[in-house]
Amino acid sequence: MKNAVNATSEPLKQYPAGALLRVKDICGDRKHGKPGLLPIVSRTWLKWVEEGRVPKGILLGARTRVWPVEQVLAVRKGLAEGLSN
């Protein structure tokens, strides 16, 4: 699993500071072969949001929620540190 977190470093280059990410940006889009920033499926991310393990994000509309890239990177860093312990 440690390699899975490190293996997602390539997508970081495409997001500028202050970017807002949707779930498919965070978890990837298997249908279109797009890797995500985290090695988890979208249901896991949404469960973590419900449980309060990650920030709730910003609601843009009735069905659109986004997260600042900095928040997602902080979660990613926490996952990597947790795996190395």
PDB file of C-alpha atoms in Angstrom:
ATOM      1  CA  MET A   1       0.000   0.000   0.000  1.00  0.00           C
ATOM      2  CA  LYS A   2       2.925   2.346   0.617  1.00  0.00           C
ATOM      3  CA  ASN A   3       3.788   2.200  -3.072  1.00  0.00           C
ATOM      4  CA  ALA A   4       0.194   3.023  -3.991  1.00  0.00           C
ATOM      5  CA  VAL A   5       0.413   6.407  -2.263  1.00  0.00           C
ATOM      6  CA  ASN A   6       3.795   7.163  -3.815  1.00  0.00           C
ATOM      7  CA  ALA A   7       2.681   5.928  -7.227  1.00  0.00           C
ATOM      8  CA  THR A   8       0.129   8.739  -7.474  1.00  0.00           C
ATOM      9  CA  SER A   9       2.712  11.546  -7.491  1.00  0.00           C
ATOM     10  CA  GLU A  10       2.452  12.097 -11.257  1.00  0.00           C
ATOM     11  CA  PRO A  11      -1.062  13.692 -11.181  1.00  0.00           C
ATOM     12  CA  LEU A  12       0.199  16.376  -8.759  1.00  0.00           C
ATOM     13  CA  LYS A  13       1.824  18.269 -11.610  1.00  0.00           C
ATOM     14  CA  GLN A  14      -1.506  19.075 -13.253  1.00  0.00           C
ATOM     15  CA  TYR A  15      -3.083  20.949 -10.315  1.00  0.00           C
ATOM     16  CA  PRO A  16      -2.026  24.534  -9.540  1.00  0.00           C
ATOM     17  CA  ALA A  17      -2.153  25.936  -6.013  1.00  0.00           C
ATOM     18  CA  GLY A  18      -5.707  26.802  -5.053  1.00  0.00           C
ATOM     19  CA  ALA A  19      -7.248  24.310  -7.474  1.00  0.00           C
ATOM     20  CA  LEU A  20     -10.590  22.790  -6.496  1.00  0.00           C
ATOM     21  CA  LEU A  21     -10.861  19.030  -6.935  1.00  0.00           C
ATOM     22  CA  ARG A  22     -13.905  16.842  -7.452  1.00  0.00           C
ATOM     23  CA  VAL A  23     -14.143  13.289  -6.167  1.00  0.00           C
ATOM     24  CA  LYS A  24     -13.025  11.895  -9.537  1.00  0.00           C
ATOM     25  CA  ASP A  25      -9.872  14.043  -9.337  1.00  0.00           C
ATOM     26  CA  ILE A  26      -9.130  12.772  -5.838  1.00  0.00           C
ATOM     27  CA  CYS A  27      -9.929   9.088  -6.360  1.00  0.00           C
ATOM     28  CA  GLY A  28      -9.422   8.769 -10.088  1.00  0.00           C
ATOM     29  CA  ASP A  29     -11.752   7.805 -12.892  1.00  0.00           C
ATOM     30  CA  ARG A  30     -11.285   4.156 -13.818  1.00  0.00           C
ATOM     31  CA  LYS A  31     -13.742   4.423 -16.703  1.00  0.00           C
ATOM     32  CA  HIS A  32     -11.484   6.937 -18.454  1.00  0.00           C
ATOM     33  CA  GLY A  33      -8.181   5.597 -17.112  1.00  0.00           C
ATOM     34  CA  LYS A  34      -7.412   8.730 -15.089  1.00  0.00           C
ATOM     35  CA  PRO A  35      -5.403   8.166 -11.891  1.00  0.00           C
ATOM     36  CA  GLY A  36      -6.370   9.981  -8.727  1.00  0.00           C
ATOM     37  CA  LEU A  37      -4.311  11.616  -6.012  1.00  0.00           C
ATOM     38  CA  LEU A  38      -5.256   8.946  -3.478  1.00  0.00           C
ATOM     39  CA  PRO A  39      -5.248   5.153  -3.884  1.00  0.00           C
ATOM     40  CA  ILE A  40      -8.872   4.792  -2.772  1.00  0.00           C
ATOM     41  CA  VAL A  41     -12.252   4.446  -4.444  1.00  0.00           C
ATOM     42  CA  SER A  42     -14.783   7.259  -4.356  1.00  0.00           C
ATOM     43  CA  ARG A  43     -17.035   5.452  -1.873  1.00  0.00           C
ATOM     44  CA  THR A  44     -14.181   5.369   0.647  1.00  0.00           C
ATOM     45  CA  TRP A  45     -13.589   9.109   0.229  1.00  0.00           C
ATOM     46  CA  LEU A  46     -17.287   9.892   0.682  1.00  0.00           C
ATOM     47  CA  LYS A  47     -17.451   7.637   3.743  1.00  0.00           C
ATOM     48  CA  TRP A  48     -14.452   9.467   5.241  1.00  0.00           C
ATOM     49  CA  VAL A  49     -16.265  12.776   4.627  1.00  0.00           C
ATOM     50  CA  GLU A  50     -19.389  11.459   6.391  1.00  0.00           C
ATOM     51  CA  GLU A  51     -17.299  10.211   9.322  1.00  0.00           C
ATOM     52  CA  GLY A  52     -15.420  13.518   9.621  1.00  0.00           C
ATOM     53  CA  ARG A  53     -12.041  11.925   8.859  1.00  0.00           C
ATOM     54  CA  VAL A  54     -11.495  14.409   6.010  1.00  0.00           C
ATOM     55  CA  PRO A  55     -12.861  17.946   5.454  1.00  0.00           C
ATOM     56  CA  LYS A  56     -16.396  18.284   4.116  1.00  0.00           C
ATOM     57  CA  GLY A  57     -15.241  20.373   1.192  1.00  0.00           C
ATOM     58  CA  ILE A  58     -17.103  23.210  -0.502  1.00  0.00           C
ATOM     59  CA  LEU A  59     -20.614  22.750  -1.855  1.00  0.00           C
ATOM     60  CA  LEU A  60     -20.858  24.434  -5.268  1.00  0.00           C
ATOM     61  CA  GLY A  61     -24.348  23.236  -6.109  1.00  0.00           C
ATOM     62  CA  ALA A  62     -26.942  20.672  -5.113  1.00  0.00           C
ATOM     63  CA  ARG A  63     -24.756  17.774  -6.277  1.00  0.00           C
ATOM     64  CA  THR A  64     -21.280  19.255  -6.668  1.00  0.00           C
ATOM     65  CA  ARG A  65     -18.762  19.259  -3.833  1.00  0.00           C
ATOM     66  CA  VAL A  66     -15.090  20.163  -4.246  1.00  0.00           C
ATOM     67  CA  TRP A  67     -11.994  20.199  -2.057  1.00  0.00           C
ATOM     68  CA  PRO A  68      -9.013  22.569  -2.238  1.00  0.00           C
ATOM     69  CA  VAL A  69      -5.964  20.716  -3.526  1.00  0.00           C
ATOM     70  CA  GLU A  70      -4.062  21.685  -0.371  1.00  0.00           C
ATOM     71  CA  GLN A  71      -6.579  19.812   1.823  1.00  0.00           C
ATOM     72  CA  VAL A  72      -6.335  16.709  -0.337  1.00  0.00           C
ATOM     73  CA  LEU A  73      -2.535  16.836  -0.280  1.00  0.00           C
ATOM     74  CA  ALA A  74      -2.635  17.065   3.524  1.00  0.00           C
ATOM     75  CA  VAL A  75      -4.778  13.910   3.629  1.00  0.00           C
ATOM     76  CA  ARG A  76      -2.397  12.241   1.172  1.00  0.00           C
ATOM     77  CA  LYS A  77       0.583  13.155   3.342  1.00  0.00           C
ATOM     78  CA  GLY A  78      -1.182  11.770   6.419  1.00  0.00           C
ATOM     79  CA  LEU A  79      -1.877   8.496   4.613  1.00  0.00           C
ATOM     80  CA  ALA A  80       1.750   8.192   3.543  1.00  0.00           C
ATOM     81  CA  GLU A  81       2.993   8.897   7.073  1.00  0.00           C
ATOM     82  CA  GLY A  82       0.528   6.420   8.543  1.00  0.00           C
ATOM     83  CA  LEU A  83       1.716   3.696   6.193  1.00  0.00           C
ATOM     84  CA  SER A  84       5.363   4.291   7.012  1.00  0.00           C
ATOM     85  CA  ASN A  85       4.793   3.799  10.763  1.00  0.00           C
TER      86      ASN A  85
END
